[in-house]
PDB file of C-alpha atoms in Angstrom:
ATOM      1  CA  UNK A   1     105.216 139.796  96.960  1.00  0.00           C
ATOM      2  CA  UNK A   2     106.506 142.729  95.004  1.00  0.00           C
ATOM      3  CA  UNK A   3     110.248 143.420  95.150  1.00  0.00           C
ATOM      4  CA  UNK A   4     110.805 146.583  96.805  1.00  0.00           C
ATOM      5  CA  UNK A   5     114.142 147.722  95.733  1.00  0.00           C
ATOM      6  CA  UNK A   6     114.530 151.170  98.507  1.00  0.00           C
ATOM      7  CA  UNK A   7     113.521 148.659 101.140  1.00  0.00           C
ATOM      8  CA  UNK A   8     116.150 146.138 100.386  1.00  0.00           C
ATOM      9  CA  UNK A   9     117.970 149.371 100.055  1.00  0.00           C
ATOM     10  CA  UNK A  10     117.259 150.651 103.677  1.00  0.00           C
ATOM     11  CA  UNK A  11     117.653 147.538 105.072  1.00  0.00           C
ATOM     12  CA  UNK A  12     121.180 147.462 103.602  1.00  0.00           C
ATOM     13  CA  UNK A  13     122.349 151.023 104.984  1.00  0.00           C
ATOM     14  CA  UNK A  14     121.126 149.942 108.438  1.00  0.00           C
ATOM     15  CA  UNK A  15     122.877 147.023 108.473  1.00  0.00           C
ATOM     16  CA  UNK A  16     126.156 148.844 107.289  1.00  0.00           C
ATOM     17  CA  UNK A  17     125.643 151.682 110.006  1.00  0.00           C
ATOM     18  CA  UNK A  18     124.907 148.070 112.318  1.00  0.00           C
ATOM     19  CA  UNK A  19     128.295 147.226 111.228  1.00  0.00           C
ATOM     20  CA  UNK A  20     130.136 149.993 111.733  1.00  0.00           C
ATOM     21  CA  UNK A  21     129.366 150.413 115.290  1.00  0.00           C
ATOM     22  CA  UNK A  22     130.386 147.061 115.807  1.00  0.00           C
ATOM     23  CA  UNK A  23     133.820 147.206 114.128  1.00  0.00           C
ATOM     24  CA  UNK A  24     134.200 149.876 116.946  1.00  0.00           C
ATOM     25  CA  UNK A  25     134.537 146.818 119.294  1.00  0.00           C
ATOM     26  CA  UNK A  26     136.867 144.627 117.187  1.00  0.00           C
ATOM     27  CA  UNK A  27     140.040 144.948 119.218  1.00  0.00           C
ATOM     28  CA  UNK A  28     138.317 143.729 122.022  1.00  0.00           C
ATOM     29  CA  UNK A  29     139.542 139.937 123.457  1.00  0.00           C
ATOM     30  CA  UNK A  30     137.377 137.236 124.873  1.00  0.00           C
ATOM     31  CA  UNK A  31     138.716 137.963 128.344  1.00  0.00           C
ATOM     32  CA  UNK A  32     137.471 141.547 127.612  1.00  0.00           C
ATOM     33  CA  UNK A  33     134.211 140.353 126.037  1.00  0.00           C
ATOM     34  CA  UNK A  34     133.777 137.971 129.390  1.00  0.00           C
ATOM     35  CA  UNK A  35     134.661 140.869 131.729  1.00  0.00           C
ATOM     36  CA  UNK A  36     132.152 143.460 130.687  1.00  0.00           C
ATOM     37  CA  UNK A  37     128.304 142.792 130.717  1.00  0.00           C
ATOM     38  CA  UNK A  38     127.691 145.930 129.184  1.00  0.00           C
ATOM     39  CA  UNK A  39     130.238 144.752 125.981  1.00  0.00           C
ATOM     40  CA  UNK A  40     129.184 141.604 125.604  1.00  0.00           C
ATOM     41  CA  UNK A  41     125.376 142.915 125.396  1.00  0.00           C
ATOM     42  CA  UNK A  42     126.764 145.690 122.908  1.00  0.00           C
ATOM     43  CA  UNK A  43     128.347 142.642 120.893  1.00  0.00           C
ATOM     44  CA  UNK A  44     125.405 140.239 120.818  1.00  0.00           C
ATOM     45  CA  UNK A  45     122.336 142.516 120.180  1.00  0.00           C
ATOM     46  CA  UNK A  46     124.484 143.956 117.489  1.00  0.00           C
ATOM     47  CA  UNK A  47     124.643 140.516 116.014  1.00  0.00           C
ATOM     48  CA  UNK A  48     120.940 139.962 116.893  1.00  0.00           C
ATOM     49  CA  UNK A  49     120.079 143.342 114.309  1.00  0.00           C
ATOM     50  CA  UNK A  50     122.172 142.520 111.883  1.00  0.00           C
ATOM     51  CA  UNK A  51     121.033 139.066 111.826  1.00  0.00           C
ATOM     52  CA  UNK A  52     117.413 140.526 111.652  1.00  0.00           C
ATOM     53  CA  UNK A  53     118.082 142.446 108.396  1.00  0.00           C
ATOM     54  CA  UNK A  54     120.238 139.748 106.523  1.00  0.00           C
ATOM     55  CA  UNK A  55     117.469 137.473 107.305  1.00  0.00           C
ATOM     56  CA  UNK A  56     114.712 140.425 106.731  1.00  0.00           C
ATOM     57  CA  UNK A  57     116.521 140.975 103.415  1.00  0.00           C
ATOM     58  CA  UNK A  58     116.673 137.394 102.342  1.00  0.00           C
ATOM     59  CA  UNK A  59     113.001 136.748 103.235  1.00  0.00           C
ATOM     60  CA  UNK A  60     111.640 140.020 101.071  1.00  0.00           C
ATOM     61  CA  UNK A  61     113.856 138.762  98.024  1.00  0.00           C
ATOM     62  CA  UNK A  62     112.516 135.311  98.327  1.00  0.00           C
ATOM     63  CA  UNK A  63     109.188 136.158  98.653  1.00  0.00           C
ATOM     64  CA  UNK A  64     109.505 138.505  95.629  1.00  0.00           C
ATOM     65  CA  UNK A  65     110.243 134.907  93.764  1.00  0.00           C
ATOM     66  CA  UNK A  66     107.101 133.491  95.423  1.00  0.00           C
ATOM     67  CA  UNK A  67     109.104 131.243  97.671  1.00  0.00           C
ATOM     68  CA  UNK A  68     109.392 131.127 101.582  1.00  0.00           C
ATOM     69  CA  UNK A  69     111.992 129.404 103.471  1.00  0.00           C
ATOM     70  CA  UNK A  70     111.369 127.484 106.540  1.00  0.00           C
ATOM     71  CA  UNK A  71     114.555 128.674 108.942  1.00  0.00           C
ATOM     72  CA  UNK A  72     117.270 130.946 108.200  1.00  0.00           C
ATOM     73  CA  UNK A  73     120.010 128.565 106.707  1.00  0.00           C
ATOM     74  CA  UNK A  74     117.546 127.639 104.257  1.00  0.00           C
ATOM     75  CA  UNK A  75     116.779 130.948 102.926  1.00  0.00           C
ATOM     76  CA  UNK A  76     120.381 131.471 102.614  1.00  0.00           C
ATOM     77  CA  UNK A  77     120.625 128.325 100.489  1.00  0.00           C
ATOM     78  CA  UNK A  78     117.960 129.534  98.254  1.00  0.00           C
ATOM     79  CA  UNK A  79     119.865 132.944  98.105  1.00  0.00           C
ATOM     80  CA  UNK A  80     122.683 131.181  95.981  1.00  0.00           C
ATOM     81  CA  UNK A  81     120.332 128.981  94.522  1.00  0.00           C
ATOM     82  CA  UNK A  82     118.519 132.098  92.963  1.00  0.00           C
ATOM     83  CA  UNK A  83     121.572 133.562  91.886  1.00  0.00           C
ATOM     84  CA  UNK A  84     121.223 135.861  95.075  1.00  0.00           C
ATOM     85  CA  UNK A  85     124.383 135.201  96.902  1.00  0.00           C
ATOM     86  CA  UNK A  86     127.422 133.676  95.632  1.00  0.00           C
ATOM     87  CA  UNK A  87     128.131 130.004  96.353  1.00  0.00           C
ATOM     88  CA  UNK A  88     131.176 131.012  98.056  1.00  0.00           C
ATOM     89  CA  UNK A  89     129.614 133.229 100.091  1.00  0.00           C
ATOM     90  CA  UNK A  90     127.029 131.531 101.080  1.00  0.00           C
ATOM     91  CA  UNK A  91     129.387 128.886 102.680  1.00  0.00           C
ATOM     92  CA  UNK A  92     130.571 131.252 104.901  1.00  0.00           C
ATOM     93  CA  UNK A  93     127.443 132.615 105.855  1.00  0.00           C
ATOM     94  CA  UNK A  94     126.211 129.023 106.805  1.00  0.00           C
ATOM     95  CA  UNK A  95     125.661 128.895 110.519  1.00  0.00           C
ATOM     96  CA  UNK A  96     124.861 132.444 110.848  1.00  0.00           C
ATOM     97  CA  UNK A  97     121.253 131.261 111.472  1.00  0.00           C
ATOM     98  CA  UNK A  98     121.506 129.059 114.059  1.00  0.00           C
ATOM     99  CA  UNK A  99     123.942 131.524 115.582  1.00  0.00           C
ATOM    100  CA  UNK A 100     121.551 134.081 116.151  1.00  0.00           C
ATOM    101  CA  UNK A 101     119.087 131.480 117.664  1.00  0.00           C
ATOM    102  CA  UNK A 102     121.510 131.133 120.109  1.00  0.00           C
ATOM    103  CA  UNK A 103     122.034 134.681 121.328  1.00  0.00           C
ATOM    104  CA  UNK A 104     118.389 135.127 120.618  1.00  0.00           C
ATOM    105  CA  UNK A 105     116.807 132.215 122.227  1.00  0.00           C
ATOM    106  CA  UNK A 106     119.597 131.353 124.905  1.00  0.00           C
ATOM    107  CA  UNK A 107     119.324 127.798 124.363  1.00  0.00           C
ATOM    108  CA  UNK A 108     122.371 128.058 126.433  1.00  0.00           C
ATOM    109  CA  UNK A 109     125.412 130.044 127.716  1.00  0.00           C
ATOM    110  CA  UNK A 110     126.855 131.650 125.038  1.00  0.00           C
ATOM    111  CA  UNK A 111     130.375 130.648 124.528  1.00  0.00           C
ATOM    112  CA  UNK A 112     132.615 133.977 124.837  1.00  0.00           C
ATOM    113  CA  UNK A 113     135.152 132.830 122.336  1.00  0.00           C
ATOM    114  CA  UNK A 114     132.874 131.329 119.714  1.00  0.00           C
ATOM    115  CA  UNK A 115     130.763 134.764 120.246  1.00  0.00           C
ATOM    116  CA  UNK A 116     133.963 136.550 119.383  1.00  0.00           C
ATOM    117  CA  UNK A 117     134.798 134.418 116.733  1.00  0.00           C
ATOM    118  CA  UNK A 118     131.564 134.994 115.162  1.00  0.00           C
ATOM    119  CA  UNK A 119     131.409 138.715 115.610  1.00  0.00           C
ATOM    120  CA  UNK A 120     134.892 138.596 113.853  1.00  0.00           C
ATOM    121  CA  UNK A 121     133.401 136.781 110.930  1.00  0.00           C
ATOM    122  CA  UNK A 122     130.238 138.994 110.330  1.00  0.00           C
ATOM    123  CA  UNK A 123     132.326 141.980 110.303  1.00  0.00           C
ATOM    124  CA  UNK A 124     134.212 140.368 107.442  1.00  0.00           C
ATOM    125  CA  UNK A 125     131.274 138.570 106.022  1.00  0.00           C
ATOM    126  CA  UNK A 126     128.125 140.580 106.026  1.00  0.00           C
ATOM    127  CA  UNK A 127     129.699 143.606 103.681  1.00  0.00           C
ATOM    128  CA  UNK A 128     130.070 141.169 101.423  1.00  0.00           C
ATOM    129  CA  UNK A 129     126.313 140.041 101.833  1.00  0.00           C
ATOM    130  CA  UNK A 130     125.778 143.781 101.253  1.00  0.00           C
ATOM    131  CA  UNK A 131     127.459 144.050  98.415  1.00  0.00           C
ATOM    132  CA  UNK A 132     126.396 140.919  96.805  1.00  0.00           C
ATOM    133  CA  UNK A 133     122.883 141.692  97.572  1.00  0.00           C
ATOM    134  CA  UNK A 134     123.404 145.507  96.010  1.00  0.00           C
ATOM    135  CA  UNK A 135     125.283 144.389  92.806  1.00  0.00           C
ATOM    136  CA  UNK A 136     121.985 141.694  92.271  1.00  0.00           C
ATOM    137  CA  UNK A 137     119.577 144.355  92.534  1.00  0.00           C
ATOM    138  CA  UNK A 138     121.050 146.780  90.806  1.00  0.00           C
ATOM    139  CA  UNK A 139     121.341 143.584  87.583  1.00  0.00           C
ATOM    140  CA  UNK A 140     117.648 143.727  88.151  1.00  0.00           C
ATOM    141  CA  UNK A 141     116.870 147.152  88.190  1.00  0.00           C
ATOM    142  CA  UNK A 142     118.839 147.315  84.247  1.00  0.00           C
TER     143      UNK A 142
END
């Protein structure tokens, strides 16, 4: 596959405006989360789309190499491995996978603390995916 810079691109600029419409729900607690239906929903679809486009973004970059990861923590690990994603990074992007199998597949009641928790990292975490992933393509692109 052909590495499609403006897509990565794209994909990037949704996931920020993703992002930002989450951060409006930061201040929220667990009990809150727990409480409200309609936030929790808010809270885990927008981890389901930005899970989507890290994961969209990681598979277009690896396939660009030729390579195609089985699940979602392994295409993270071939992120670093490829120079991608930083190693630190990467370790605290581990989990993020199996995370969104969770809220996506229900394999059981999501925790409302751990949700939190999670949503707390990604809004920490995932600019720094964006960024990473930015600063490699623009290395690329010179």
């Amino acid at each position: 596959m052909v590495l499609r810079p403006e897509t990565i691109r794209e994909r990037l600029r949704e996931l920020d405006r993703v992002l930002e419409e989450l951060s409006r729900y930061r201040d929220h607690s667990a009990d809150e989360i727990e409480e409200s239906l309609s936030l929790r929903w808010t809270i885990e679809r927008g981890l389901i789309a930005a899970a989507n486009l890290v994961f969209g973004i990681a598979d277009h970059i690896l396939g660009s190499f030729g390579i195609y990861s089985e699940t979602y923590e392994e295409g993270l690990r071939l992120m670093k491995e490829k120079g991608v994603i930083s190693p630190g990074l990467y370790l605290r992007l581990r989990g993020f996978g199996g995370f969104r199998n969770v809220l996506v597949h229900e394999y059981m009641r999501v925790d409302i603390p751990l949700l939190r928790q999670n949503f707390l990292k990604a809004l920490k975490v995932l600019p720094e995916f964006a960024r990473e992933v930015d600063e490699w393509l623009k290395l690329r692109e010179n």
